[in-house]
PDB file of C-alpha atoms in Angstrom:
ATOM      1  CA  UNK B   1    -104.846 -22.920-103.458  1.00  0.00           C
ATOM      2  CA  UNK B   2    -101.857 -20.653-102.574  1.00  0.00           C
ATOM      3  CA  UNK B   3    -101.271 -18.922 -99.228  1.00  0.00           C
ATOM      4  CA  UNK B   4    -102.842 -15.815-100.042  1.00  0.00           C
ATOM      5  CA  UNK B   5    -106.298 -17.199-101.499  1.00  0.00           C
ATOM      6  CA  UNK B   6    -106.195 -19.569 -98.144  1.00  0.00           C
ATOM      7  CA  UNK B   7    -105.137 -17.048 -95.990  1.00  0.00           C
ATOM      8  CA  UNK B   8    -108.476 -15.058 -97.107  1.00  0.00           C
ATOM      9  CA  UNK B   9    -110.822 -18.179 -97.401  1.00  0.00           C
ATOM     10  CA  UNK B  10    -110.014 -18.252 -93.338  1.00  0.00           C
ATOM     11  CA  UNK B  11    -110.156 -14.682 -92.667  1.00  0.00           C
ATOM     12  CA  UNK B  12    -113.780 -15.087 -93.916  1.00  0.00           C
ATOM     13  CA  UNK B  13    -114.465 -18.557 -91.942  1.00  0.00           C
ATOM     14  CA  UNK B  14    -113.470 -16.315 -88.748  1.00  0.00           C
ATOM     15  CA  UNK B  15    -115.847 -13.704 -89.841  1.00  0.00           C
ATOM     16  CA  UNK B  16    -118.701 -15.973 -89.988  1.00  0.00           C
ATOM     17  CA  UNK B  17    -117.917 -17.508 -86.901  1.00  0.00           C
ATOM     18  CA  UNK B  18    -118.221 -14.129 -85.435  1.00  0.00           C
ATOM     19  CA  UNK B  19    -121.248 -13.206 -87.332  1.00  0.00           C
ATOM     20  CA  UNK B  20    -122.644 -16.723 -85.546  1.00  0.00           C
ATOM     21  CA  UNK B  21    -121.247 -16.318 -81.993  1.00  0.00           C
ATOM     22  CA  UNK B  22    -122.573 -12.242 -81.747  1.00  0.00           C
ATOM     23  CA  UNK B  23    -126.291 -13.628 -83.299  1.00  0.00           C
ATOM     24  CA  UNK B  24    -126.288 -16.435 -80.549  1.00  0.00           C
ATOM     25  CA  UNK B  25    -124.820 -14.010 -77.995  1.00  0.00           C
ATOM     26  CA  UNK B  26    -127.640 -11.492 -79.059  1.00  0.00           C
ATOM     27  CA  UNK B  27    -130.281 -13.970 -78.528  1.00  0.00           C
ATOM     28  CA  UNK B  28    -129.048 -15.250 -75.302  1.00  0.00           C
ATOM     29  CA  UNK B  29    -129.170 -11.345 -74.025  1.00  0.00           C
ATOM     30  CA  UNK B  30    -132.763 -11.295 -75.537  1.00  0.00           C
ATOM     31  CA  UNK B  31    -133.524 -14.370 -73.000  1.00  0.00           C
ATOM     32  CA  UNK B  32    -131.864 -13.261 -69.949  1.00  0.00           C
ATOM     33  CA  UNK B  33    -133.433  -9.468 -70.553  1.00  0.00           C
ATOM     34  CA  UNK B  34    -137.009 -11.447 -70.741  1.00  0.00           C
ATOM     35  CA  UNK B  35    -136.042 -13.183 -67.893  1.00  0.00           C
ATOM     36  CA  UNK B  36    -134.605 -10.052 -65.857  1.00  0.00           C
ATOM     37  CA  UNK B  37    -138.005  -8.235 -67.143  1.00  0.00           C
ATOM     38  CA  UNK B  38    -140.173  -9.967 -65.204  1.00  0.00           C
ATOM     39  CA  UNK B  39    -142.461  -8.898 -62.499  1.00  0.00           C
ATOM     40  CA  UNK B  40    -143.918 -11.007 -59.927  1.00  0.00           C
ATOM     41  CA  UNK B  41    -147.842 -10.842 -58.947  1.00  0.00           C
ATOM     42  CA  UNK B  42    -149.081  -9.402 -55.862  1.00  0.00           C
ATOM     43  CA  UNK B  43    -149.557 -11.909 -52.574  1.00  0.00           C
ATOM     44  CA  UNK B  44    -152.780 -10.220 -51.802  1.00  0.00           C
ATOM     45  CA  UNK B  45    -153.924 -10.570 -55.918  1.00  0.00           C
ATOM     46  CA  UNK B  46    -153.622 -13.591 -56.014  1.00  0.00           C
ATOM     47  CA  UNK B  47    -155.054 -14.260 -52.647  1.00  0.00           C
ATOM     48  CA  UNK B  48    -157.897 -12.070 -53.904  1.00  0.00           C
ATOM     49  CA  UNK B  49    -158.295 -14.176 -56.901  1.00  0.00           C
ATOM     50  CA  UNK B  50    -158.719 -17.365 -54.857  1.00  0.00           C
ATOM     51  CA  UNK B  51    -161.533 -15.541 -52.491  1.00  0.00           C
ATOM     52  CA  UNK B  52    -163.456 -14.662 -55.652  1.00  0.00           C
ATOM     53  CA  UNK B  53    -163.238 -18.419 -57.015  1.00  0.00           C
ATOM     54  CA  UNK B  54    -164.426 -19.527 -53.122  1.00  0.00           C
ATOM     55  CA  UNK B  55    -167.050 -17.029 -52.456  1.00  0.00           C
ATOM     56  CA  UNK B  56    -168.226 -16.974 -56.247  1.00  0.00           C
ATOM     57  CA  UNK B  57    -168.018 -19.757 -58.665  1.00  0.00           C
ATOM     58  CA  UNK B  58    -167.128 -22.743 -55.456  1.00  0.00           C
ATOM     59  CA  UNK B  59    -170.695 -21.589 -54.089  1.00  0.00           C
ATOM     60  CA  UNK B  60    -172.318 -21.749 -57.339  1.00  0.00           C
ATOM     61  CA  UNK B  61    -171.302 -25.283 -57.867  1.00  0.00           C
ATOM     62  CA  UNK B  62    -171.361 -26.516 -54.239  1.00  0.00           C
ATOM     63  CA  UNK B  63    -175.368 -24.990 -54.053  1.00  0.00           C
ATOM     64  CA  UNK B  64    -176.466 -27.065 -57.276  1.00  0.00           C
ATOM     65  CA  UNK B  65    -175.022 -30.119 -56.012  1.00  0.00           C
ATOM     66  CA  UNK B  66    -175.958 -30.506 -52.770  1.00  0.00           C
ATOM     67  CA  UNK B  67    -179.542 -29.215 -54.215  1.00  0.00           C
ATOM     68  CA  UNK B  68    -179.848 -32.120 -57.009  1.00  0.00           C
ATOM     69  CA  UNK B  69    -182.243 -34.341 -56.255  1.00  0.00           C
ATOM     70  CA  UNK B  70    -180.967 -37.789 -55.833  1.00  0.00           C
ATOM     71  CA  UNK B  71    -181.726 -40.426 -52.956  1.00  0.00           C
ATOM     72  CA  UNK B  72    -178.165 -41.453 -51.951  1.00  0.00           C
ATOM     73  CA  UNK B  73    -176.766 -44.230 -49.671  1.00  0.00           C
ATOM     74  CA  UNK B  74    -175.393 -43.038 -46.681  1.00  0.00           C
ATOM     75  CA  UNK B  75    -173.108 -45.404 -45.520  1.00  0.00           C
ATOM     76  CA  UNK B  76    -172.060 -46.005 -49.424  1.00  0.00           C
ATOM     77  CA  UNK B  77    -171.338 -42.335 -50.602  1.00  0.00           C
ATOM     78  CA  UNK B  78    -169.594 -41.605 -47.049  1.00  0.00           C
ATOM     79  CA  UNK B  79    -167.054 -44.339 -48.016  1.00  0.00           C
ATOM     80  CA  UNK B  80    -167.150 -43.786 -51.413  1.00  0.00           C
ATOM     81  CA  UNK B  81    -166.149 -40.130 -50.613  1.00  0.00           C
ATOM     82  CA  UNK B  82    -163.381 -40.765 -47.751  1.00  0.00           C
ATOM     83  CA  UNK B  83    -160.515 -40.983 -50.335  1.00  0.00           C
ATOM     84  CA  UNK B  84    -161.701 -37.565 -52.021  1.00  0.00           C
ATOM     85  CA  UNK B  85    -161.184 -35.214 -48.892  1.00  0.00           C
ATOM     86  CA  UNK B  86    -158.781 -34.055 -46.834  1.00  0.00           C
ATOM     87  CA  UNK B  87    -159.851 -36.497 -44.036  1.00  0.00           C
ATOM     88  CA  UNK B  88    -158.050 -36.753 -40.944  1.00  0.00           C
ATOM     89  CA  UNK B  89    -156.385 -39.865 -39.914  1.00  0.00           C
ATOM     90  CA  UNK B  90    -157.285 -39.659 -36.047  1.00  0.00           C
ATOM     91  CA  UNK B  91    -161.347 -39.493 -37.565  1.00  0.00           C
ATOM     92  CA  UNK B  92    -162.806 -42.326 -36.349  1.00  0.00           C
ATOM     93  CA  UNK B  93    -165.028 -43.487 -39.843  1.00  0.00           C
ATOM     94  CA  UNK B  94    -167.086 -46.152 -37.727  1.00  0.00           C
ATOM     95  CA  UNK B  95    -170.160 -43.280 -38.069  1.00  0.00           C
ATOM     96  CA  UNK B  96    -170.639 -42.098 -41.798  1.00  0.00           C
ATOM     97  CA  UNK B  97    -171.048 -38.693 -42.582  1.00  0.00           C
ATOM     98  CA  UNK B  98    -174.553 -37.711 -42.272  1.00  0.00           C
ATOM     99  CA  UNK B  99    -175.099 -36.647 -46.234  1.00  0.00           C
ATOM    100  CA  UNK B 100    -178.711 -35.642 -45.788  1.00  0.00           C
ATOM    101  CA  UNK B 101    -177.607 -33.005 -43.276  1.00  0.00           C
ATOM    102  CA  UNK B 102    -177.715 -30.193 -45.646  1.00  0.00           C
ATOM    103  CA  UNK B 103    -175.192 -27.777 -44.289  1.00  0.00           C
ATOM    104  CA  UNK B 104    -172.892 -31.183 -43.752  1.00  0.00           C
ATOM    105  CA  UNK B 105    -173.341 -31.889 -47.368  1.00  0.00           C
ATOM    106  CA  UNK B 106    -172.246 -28.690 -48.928  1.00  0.00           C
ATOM    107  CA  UNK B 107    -168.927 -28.866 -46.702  1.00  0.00           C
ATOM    108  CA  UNK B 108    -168.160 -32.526 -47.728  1.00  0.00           C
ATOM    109  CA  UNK B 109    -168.697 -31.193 -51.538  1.00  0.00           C
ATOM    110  CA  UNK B 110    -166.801 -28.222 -50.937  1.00  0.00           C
ATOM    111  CA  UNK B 111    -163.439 -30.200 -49.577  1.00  0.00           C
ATOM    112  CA  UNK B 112    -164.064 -32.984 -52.188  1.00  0.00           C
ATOM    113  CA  UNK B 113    -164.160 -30.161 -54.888  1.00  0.00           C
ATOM    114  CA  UNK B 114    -161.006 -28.577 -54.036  1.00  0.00           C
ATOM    115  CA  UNK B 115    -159.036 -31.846 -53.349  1.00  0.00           C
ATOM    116  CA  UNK B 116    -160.385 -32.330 -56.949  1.00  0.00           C
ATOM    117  CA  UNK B 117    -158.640 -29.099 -58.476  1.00  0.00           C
ATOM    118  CA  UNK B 118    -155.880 -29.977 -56.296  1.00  0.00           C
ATOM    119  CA  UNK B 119    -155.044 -32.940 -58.108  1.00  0.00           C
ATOM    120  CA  UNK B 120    -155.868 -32.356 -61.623  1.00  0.00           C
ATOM    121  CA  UNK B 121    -155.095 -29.127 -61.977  1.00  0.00           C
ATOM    122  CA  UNK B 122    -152.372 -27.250 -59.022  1.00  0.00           C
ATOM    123  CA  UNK B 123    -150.678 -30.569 -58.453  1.00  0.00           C
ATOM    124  CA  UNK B 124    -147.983 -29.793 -61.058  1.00  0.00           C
ATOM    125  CA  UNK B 125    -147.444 -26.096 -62.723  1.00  0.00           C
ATOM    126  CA  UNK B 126    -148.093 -27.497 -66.045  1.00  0.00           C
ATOM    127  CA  UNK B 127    -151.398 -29.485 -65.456  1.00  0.00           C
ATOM    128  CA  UNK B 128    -152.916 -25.974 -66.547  1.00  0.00           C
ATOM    129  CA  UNK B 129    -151.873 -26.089 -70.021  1.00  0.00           C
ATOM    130  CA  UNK B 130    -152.886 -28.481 -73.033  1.00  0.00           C
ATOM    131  CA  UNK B 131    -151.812 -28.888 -76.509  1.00  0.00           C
ATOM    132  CA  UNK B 132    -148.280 -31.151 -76.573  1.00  0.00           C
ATOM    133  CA  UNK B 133    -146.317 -28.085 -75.181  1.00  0.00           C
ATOM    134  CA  UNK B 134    -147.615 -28.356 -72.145  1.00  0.00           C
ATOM    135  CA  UNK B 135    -147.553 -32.042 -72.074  1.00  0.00           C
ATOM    136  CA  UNK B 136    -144.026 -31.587 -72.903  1.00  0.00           C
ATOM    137  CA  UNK B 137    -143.317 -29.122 -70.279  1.00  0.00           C
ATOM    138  CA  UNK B 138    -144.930 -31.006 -67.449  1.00  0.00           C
ATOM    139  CA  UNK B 139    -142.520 -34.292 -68.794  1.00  0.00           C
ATOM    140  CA  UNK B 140    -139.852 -32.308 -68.801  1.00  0.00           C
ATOM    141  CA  UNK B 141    -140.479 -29.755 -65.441  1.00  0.00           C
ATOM    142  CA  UNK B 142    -140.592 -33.185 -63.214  1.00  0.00           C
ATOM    143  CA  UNK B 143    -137.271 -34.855 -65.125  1.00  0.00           C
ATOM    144  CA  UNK B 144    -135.419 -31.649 -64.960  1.00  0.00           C
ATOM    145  CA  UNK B 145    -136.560 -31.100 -61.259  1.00  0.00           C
ATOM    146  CA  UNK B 146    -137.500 -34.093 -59.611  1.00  0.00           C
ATOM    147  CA  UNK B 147    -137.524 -31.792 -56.501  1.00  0.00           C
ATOM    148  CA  UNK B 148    -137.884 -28.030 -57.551  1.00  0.00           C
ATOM    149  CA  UNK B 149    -137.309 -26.931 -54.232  1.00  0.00           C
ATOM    150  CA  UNK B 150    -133.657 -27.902 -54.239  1.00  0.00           C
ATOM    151  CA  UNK B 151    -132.915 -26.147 -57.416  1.00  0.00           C
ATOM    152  CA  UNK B 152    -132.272 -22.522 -57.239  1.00  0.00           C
ATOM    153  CA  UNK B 153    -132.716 -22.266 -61.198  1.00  0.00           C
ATOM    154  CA  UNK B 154    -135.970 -24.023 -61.157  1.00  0.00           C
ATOM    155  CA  UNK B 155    -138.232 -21.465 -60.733  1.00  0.00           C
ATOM    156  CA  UNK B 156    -136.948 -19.096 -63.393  1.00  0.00           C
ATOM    157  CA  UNK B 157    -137.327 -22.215 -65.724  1.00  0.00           C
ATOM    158  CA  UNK B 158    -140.720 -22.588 -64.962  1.00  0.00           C
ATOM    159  CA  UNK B 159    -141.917 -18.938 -65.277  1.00  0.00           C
ATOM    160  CA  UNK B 160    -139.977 -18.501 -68.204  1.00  0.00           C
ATOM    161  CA  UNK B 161    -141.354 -21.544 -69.691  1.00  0.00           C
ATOM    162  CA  UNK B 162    -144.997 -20.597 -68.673  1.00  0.00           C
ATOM    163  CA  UNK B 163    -144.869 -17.018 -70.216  1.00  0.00           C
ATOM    164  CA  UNK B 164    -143.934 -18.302 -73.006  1.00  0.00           C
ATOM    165  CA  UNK B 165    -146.438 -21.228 -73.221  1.00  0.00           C
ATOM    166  CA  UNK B 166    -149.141 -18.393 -72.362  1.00  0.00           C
ATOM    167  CA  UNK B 167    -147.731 -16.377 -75.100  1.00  0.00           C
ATOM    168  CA  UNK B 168    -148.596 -19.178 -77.753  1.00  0.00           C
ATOM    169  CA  UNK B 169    -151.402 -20.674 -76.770  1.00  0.00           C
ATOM    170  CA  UNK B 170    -155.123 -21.015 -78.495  1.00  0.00           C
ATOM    171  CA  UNK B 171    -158.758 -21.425 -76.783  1.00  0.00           C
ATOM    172  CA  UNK B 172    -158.538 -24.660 -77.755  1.00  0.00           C
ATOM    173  CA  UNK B 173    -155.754 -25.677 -75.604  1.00  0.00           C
ATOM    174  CA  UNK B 174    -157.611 -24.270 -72.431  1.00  0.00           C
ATOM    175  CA  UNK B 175    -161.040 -26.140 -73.813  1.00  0.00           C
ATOM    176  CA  UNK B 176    -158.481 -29.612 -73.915  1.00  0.00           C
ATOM    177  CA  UNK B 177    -157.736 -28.780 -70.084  1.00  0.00           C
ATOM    178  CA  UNK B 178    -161.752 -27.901 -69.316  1.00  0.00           C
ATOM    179  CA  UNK B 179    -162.721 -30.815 -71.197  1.00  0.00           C
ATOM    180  CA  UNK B 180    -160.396 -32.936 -69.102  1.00  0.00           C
ATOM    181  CA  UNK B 181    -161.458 -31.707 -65.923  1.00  0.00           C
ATOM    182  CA  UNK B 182    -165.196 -32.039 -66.691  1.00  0.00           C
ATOM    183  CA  UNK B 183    -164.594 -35.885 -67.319  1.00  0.00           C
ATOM    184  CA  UNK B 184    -162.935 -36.596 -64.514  1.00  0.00           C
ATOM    185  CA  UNK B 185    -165.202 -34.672 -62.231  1.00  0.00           C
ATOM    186  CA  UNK B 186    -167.960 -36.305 -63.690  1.00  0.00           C
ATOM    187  CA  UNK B 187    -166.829 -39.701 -63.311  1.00  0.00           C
ATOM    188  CA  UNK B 188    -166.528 -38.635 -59.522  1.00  0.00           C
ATOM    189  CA  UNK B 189    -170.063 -37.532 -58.973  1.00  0.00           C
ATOM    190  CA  UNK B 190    -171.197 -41.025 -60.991  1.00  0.00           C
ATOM    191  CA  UNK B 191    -169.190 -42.976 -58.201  1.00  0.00           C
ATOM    192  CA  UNK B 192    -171.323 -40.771 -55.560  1.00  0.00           C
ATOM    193  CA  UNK B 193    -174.535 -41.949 -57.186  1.00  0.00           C
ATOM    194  CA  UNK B 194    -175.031 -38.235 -58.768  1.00  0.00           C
ATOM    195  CA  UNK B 195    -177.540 -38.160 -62.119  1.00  0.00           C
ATOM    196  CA  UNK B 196    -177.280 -34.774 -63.537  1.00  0.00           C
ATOM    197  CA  UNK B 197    -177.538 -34.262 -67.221  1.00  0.00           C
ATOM    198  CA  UNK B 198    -174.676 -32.974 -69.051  1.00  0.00           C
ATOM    199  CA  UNK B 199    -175.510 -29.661 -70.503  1.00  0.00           C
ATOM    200  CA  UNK B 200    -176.554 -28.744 -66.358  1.00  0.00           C
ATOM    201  CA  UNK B 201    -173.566 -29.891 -65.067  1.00  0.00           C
ATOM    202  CA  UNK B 202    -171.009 -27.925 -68.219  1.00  0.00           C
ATOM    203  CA  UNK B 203    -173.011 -25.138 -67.026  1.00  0.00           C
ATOM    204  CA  UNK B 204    -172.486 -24.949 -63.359  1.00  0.00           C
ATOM    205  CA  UNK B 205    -168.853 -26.434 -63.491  1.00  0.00           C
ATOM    206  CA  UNK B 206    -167.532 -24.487 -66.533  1.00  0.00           C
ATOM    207  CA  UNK B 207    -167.181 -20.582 -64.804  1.00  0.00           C
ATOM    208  CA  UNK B 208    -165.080 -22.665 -61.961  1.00  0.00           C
ATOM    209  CA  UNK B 209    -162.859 -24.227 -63.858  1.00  0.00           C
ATOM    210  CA  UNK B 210    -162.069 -21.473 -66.370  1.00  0.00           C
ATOM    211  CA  UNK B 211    -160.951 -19.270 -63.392  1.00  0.00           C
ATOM    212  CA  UNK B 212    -159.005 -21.991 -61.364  1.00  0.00           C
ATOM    213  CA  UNK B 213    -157.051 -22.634 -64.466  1.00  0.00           C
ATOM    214  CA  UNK B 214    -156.410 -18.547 -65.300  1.00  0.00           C
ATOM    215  CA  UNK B 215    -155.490 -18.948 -61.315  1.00  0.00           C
ATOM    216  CA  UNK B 216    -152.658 -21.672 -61.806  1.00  0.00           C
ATOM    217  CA  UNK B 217    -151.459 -19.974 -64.823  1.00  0.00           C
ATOM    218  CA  UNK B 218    -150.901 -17.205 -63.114  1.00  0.00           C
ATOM    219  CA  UNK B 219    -149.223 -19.533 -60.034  1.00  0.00           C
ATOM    220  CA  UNK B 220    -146.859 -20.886 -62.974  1.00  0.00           C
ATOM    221  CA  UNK B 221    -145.358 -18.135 -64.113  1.00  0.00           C
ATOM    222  CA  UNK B 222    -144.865 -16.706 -60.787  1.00  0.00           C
ATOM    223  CA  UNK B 223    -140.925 -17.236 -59.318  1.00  0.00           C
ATOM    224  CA  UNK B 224    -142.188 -18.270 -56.181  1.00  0.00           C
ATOM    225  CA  UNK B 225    -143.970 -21.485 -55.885  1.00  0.00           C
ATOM    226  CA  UNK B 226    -147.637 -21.210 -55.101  1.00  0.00           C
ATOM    227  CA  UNK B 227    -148.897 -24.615 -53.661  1.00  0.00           C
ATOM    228  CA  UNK B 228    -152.331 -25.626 -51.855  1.00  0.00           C
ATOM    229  CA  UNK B 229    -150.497 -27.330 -48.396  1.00  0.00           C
ATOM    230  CA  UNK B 230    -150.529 -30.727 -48.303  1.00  0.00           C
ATOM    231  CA  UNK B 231    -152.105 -31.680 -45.512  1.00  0.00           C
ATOM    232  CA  UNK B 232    -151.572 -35.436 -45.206  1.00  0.00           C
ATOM    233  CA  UNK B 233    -149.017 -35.193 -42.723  1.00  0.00           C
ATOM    234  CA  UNK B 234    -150.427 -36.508 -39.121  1.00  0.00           C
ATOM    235  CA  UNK B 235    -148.793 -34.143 -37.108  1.00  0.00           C
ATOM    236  CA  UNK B 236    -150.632 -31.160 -39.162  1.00  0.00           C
ATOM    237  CA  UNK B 237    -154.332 -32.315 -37.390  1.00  0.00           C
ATOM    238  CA  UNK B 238    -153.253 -32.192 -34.167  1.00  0.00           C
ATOM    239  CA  UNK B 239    -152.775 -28.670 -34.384  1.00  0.00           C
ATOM    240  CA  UNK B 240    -155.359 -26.773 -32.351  1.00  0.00           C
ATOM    241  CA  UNK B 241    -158.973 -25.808 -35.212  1.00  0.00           C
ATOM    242  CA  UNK B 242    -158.283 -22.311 -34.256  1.00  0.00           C
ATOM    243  CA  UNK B 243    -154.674 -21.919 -34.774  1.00  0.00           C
ATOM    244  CA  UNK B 244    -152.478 -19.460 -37.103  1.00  0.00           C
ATOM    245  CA  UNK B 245    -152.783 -22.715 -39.888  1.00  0.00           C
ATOM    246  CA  UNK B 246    -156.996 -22.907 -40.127  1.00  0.00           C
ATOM    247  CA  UNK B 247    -159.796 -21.756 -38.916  1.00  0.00           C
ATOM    248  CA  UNK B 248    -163.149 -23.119 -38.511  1.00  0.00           C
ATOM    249  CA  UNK B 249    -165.566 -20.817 -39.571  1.00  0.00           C
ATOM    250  CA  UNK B 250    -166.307 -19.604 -43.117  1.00  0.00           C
ATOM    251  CA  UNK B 251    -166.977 -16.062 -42.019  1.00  0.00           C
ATOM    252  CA  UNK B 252    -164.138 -14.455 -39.975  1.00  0.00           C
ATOM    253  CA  UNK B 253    -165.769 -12.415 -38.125  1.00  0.00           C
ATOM    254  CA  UNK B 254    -167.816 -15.597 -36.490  1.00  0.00           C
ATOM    255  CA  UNK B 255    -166.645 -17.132 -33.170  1.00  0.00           C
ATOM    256  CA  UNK B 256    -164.759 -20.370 -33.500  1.00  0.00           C
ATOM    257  CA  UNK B 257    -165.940 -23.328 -32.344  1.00  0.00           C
ATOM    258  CA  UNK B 258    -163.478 -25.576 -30.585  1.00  0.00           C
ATOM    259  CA  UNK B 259    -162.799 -29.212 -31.077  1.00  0.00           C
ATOM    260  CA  UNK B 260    -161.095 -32.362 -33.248  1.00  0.00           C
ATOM    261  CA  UNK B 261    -160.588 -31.074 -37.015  1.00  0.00           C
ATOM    262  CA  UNK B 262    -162.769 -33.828 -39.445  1.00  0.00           C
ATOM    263  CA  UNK B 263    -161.236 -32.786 -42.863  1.00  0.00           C
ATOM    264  CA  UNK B 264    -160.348 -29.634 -44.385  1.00  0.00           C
ATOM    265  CA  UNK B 265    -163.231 -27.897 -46.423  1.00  0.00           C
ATOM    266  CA  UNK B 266    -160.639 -25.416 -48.157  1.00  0.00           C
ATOM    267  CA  UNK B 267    -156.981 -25.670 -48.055  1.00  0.00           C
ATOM    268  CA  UNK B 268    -154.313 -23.392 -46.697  1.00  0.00           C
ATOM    269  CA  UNK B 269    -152.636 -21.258 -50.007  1.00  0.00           C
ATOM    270  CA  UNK B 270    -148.466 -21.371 -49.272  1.00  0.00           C
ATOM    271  CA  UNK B 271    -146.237 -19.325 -50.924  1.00  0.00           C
ATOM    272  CA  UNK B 272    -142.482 -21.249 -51.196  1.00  0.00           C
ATOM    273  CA  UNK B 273    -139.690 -18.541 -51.536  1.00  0.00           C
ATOM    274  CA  UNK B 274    -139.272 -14.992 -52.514  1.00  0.00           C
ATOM    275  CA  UNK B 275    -140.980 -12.698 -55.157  1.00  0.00           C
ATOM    276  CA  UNK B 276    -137.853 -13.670 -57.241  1.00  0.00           C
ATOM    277  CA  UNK B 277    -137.647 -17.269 -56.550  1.00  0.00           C
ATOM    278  CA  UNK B 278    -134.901 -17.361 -53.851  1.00  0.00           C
ATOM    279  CA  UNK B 279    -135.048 -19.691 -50.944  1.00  0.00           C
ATOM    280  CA  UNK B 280    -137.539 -21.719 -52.574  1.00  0.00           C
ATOM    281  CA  UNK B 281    -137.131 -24.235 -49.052  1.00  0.00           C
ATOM    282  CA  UNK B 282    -138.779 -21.262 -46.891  1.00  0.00           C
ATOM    283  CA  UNK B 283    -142.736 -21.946 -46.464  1.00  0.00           C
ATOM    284  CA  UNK B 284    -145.247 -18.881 -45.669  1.00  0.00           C
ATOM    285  CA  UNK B 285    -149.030 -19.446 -45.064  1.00  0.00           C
ATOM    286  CA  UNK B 286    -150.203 -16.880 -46.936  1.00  0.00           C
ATOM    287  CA  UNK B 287    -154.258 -17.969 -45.962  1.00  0.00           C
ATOM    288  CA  UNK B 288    -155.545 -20.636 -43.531  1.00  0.00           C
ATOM    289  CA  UNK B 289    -157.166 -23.559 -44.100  1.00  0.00           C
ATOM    290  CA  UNK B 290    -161.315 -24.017 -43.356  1.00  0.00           C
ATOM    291  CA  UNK B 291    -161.761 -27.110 -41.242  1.00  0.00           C
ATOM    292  CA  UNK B 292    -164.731 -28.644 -40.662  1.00  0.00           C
ATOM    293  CA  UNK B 293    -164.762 -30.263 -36.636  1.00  0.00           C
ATOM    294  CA  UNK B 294    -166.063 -33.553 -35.674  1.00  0.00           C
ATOM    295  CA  UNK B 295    -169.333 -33.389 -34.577  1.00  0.00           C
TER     296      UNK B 295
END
């Protein structure tokens, strides 16, 4: 080949290399404009959206429960349902919760409910989805960032991942994710010496889980990091059952009651860093949590 014929042959190599580099450039813009498009949710939506799932589909649930009729052990389903609340560790355990006490009940199903969505659902931002995507993203979410809240990047990796798992998902991926949750719960209420048939329990358990899952979606492709607080930490129950962290009445408007916090019946919703995910290491209670007080 002589100089001219090579000289062209890498005039169009460099051409093509261009061509290359301005498609990749184009379709790293088309990322960072997604990215730069995005619009965070509302703090009082998505508050709003955890209200309706308390006062709505939590009460629907919590109601047939505690109204199935089963004759249960005392002493065994009190121990048997310790390590499924949000117990405190200064509760002395010596006297087992009274389960026949019908108001009791519904608050022990209540906390054991949430701690229950808590960790098979809002745990990790990916426990939401199904199909191997979402397996994949969860793998690679906790690799990536063993501790999101030390990575700046972190929570424009998750959103942006989350849209677009939303984006390509089927019904049947959120079915995987309902069907998982209704076998674990199940398995729960067997331990407690529950016998409901299937078809009643898919019924009452379905509407609940279909709108906590829409509800940690929507916490997963947020910026900010939406987490139930954990509230394992001793130094948390000291904290007076009236203070700016819970509250121990249901209806706000009723007087609180004063005394040692039992376990939590719902738990406080934080939000970790700004609408745009900066200073993810900055905590705000955006609700409190329900305690129930040792009686």
């Amino acid at each position: 080949m002589d100089a001219r014929a090579q000289l062209e042959a890498a005039s169009l190599e460099i051409h093509r290399l261009r061509a290359i580099e301005k498609s990749f450039q184009k379709l790293q813009d088309e990322k960072l404009n997604a990215i730069d498009r995005f619009k965070p949710a509302f703090d009082s939506d998505l508050i709003g959206r955890l209200e309706e799932i308390n006062n709505k589909m939590m009460k629907t649930l919590v109601v047939f429960l505690s109204k199935a009729n089963n004759d249960f052990d005392i002493i065994r389903i009190s121990k048997r349902m310790e390590k499924h609340l949000w117990i405190s560790p200064h509760l002395s355990v010596d006297k087992p919760f009274n389960f026949n006490d019908r108001d009791l009940r519904k608050c022990l199903l209540k906390s054991m409910i949430w701690r229950f969505l808590q960790n098979h659902l809002f745990r990790s931002p990916f426990l939401c989805f199904g199909g191997e995507a979402g397996n994949v993203a969860g793998t690679l979410h906790s690799v990536i960032y063993h501790n999101a809240y030390s990575y700046p990047d972190s929570a424009k990796w998750r959103s942006f991942t989350a849209e677009r798992l939303i984006d390509s998902e089927d019904e049947h991926d959120d079915e995987e994710v309902q069907r998982r949750l209704f076998i674990n719960f199940q398995l729960i209420l067997h331990e407690f010496g529950y016998k409901i048939d299937d078809a009643g329990l898919q019924d009452k358990t379905r509407p609940l889980f279909q709108k906590a899952i829409q509800l940690a979606k929507l916490f997963a492709k947020q910026r900010a990091m939406y987490e139930f607080f954990d509230h394992r930490g001793r130094k948390w129950w000291t904290e007076e059952a009236n203070s700016a962290y819970c509250r121990n009445q249901e209806d706000e408007d009723d007087l609180e009651g004063e005394g040692d916090i039992a376990f939590v019946v719902v738990p406080a919703l934080l939000r970790r860093g700004t609408a745009m995910g900066e200073d993810l290491k900055q905590a705000v209670f955006l609700t409190k949590a329900l305690v129930h007080l040792v009686e």
